[in-house]
PDB file of C-alpha atoms in Angstrom:
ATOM      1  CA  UNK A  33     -29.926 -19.813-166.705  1.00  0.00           C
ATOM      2  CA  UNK A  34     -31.736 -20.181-163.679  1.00  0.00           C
ATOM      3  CA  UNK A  35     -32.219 -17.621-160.994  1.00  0.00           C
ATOM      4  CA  UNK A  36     -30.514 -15.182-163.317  1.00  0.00           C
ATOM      5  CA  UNK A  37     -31.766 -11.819-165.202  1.00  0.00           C
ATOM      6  CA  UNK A  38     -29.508 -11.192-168.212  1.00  0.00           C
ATOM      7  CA  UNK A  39     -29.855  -7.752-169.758  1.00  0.00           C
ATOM      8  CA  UNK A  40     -28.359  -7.256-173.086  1.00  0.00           C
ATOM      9  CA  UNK A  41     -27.989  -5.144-175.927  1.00  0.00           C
ATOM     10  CA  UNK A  42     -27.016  -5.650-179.904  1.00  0.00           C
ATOM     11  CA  UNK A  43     -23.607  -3.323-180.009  1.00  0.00           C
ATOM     12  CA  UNK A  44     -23.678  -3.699-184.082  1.00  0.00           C
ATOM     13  CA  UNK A  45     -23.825  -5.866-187.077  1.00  0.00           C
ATOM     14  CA  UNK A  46     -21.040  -7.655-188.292  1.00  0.00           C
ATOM     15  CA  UNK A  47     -20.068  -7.225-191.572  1.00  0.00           C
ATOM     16  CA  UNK A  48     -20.923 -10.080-193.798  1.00  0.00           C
ATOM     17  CA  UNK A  49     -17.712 -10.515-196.053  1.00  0.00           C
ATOM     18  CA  UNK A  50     -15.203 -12.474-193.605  1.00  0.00           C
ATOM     19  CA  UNK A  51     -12.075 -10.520-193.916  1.00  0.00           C
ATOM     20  CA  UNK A  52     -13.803  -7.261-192.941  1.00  0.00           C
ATOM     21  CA  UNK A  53     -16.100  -9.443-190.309  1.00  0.00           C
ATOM     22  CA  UNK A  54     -12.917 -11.063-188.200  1.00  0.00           C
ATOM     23  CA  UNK A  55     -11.159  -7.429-188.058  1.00  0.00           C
ATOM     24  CA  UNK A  56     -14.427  -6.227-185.973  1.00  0.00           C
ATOM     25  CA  UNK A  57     -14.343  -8.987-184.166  1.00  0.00           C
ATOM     26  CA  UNK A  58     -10.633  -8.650-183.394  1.00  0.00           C
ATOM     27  CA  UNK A  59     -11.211  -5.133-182.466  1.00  0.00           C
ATOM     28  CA  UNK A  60     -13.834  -5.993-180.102  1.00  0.00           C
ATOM     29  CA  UNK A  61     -12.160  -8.579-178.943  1.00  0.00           C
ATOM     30  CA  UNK A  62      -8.888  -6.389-177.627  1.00  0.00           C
ATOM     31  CA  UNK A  63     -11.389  -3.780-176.019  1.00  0.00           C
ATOM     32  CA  UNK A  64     -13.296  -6.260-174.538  1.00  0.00           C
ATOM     33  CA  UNK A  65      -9.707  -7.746-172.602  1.00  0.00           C
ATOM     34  CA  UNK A  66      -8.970  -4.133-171.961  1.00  0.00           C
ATOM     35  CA  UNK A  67     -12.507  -3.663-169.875  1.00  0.00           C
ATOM     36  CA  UNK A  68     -12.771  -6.913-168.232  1.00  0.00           C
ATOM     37  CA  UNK A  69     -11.047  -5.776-164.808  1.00  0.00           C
ATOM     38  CA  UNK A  70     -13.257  -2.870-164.109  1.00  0.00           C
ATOM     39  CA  UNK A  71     -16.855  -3.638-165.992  1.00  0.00           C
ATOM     40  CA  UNK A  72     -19.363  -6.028-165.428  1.00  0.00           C
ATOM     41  CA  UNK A  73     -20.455  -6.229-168.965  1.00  0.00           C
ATOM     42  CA  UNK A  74     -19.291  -9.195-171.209  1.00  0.00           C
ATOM     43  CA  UNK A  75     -19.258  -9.361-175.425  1.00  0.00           C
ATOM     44  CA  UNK A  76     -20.481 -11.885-177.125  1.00  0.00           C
ATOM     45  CA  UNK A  77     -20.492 -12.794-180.341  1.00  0.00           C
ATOM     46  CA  UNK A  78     -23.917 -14.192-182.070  1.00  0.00           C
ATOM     47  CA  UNK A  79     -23.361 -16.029-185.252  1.00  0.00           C
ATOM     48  CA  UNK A  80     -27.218 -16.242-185.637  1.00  0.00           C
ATOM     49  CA  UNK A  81     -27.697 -12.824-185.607  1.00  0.00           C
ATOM     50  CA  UNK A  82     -24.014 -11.805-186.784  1.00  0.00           C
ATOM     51  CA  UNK A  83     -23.339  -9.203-184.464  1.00  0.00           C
ATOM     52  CA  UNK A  84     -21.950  -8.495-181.483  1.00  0.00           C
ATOM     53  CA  UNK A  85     -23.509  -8.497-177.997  1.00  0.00           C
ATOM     54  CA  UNK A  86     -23.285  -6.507-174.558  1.00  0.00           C
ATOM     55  CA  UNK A  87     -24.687  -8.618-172.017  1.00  0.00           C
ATOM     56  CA  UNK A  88     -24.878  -8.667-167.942  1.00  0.00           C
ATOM     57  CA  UNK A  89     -26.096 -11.180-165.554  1.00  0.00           C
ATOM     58  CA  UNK A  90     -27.378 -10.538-162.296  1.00  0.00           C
ATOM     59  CA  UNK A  91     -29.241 -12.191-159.848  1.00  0.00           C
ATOM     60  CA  UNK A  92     -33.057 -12.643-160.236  1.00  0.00           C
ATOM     61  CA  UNK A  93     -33.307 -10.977-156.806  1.00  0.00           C
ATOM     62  CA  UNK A  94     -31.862  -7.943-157.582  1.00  0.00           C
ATOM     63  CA  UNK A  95     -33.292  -5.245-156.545  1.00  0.00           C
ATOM     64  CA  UNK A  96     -34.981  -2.751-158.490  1.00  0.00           C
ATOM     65  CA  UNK A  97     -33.124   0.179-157.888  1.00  0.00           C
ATOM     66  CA  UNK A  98     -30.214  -2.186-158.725  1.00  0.00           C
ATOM     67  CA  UNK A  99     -31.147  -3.524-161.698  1.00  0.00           C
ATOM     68  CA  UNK A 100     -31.739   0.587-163.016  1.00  0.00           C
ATOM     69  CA  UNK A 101     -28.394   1.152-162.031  1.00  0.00           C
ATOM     70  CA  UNK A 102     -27.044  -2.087-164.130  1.00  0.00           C
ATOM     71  CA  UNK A 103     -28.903  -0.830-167.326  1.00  0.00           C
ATOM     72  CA  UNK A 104     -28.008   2.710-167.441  1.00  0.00           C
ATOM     73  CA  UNK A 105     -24.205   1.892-166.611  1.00  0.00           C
ATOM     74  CA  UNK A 106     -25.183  -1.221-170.128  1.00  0.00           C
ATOM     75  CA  UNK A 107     -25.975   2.260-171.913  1.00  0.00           C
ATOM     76  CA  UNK A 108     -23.515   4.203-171.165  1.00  0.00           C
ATOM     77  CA  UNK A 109     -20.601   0.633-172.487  1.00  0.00           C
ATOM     78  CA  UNK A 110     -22.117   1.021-175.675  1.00  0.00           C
ATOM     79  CA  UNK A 111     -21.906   4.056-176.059  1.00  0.00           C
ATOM     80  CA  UNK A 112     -18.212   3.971-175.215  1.00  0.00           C
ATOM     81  CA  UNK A 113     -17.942   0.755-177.891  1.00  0.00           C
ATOM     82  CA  UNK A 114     -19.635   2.127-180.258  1.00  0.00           C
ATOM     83  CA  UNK A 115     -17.371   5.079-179.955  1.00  0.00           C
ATOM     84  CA  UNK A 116     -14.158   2.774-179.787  1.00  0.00           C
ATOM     85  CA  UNK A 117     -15.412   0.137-182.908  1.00  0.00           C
TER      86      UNK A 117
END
């Protein structure tokens, strides 16, 4: 989207038999509820790619410093999800 830097990262494969596929999603689903008051990070889901997402946005004027900040603290969430999936 316009005036917008988005800075993601692939959190993991999804499983390709359906049963197993919808319990990851369903897991990352209730962690991702759980995190939504205190991080800036969202999930997303990519059927394309089947896997799961970590994504930010921020504004295209962000500054530098800022924008170092937003990717370490993306790091550090997947680590923690990877640790919670």
């Amino acid at each position: 989207p316009g005036n917008l830097l988005l800075v993601e990262a692939r959190l993991c494969d999804l499983p390709p038999a359906a049963s197993a596929r919808d319990k990851v999603v369903e897991r990352a689903l209730e962690i991702s509820l759980g995190r939504l008051r205190n991080n800036a990070a969202s999930l997303t889901v990519d059927d394309a790619s089947a896997a799961l997402w970590l994504q930010r946005r921020l504004p295209a004027t962000t500054p530098i410093d800022d924008l170092d900040s937003a990717v370490e603290a993306l790091v550090n969430e997947i680590e923690l999800w990877r640790d919670l999936l």
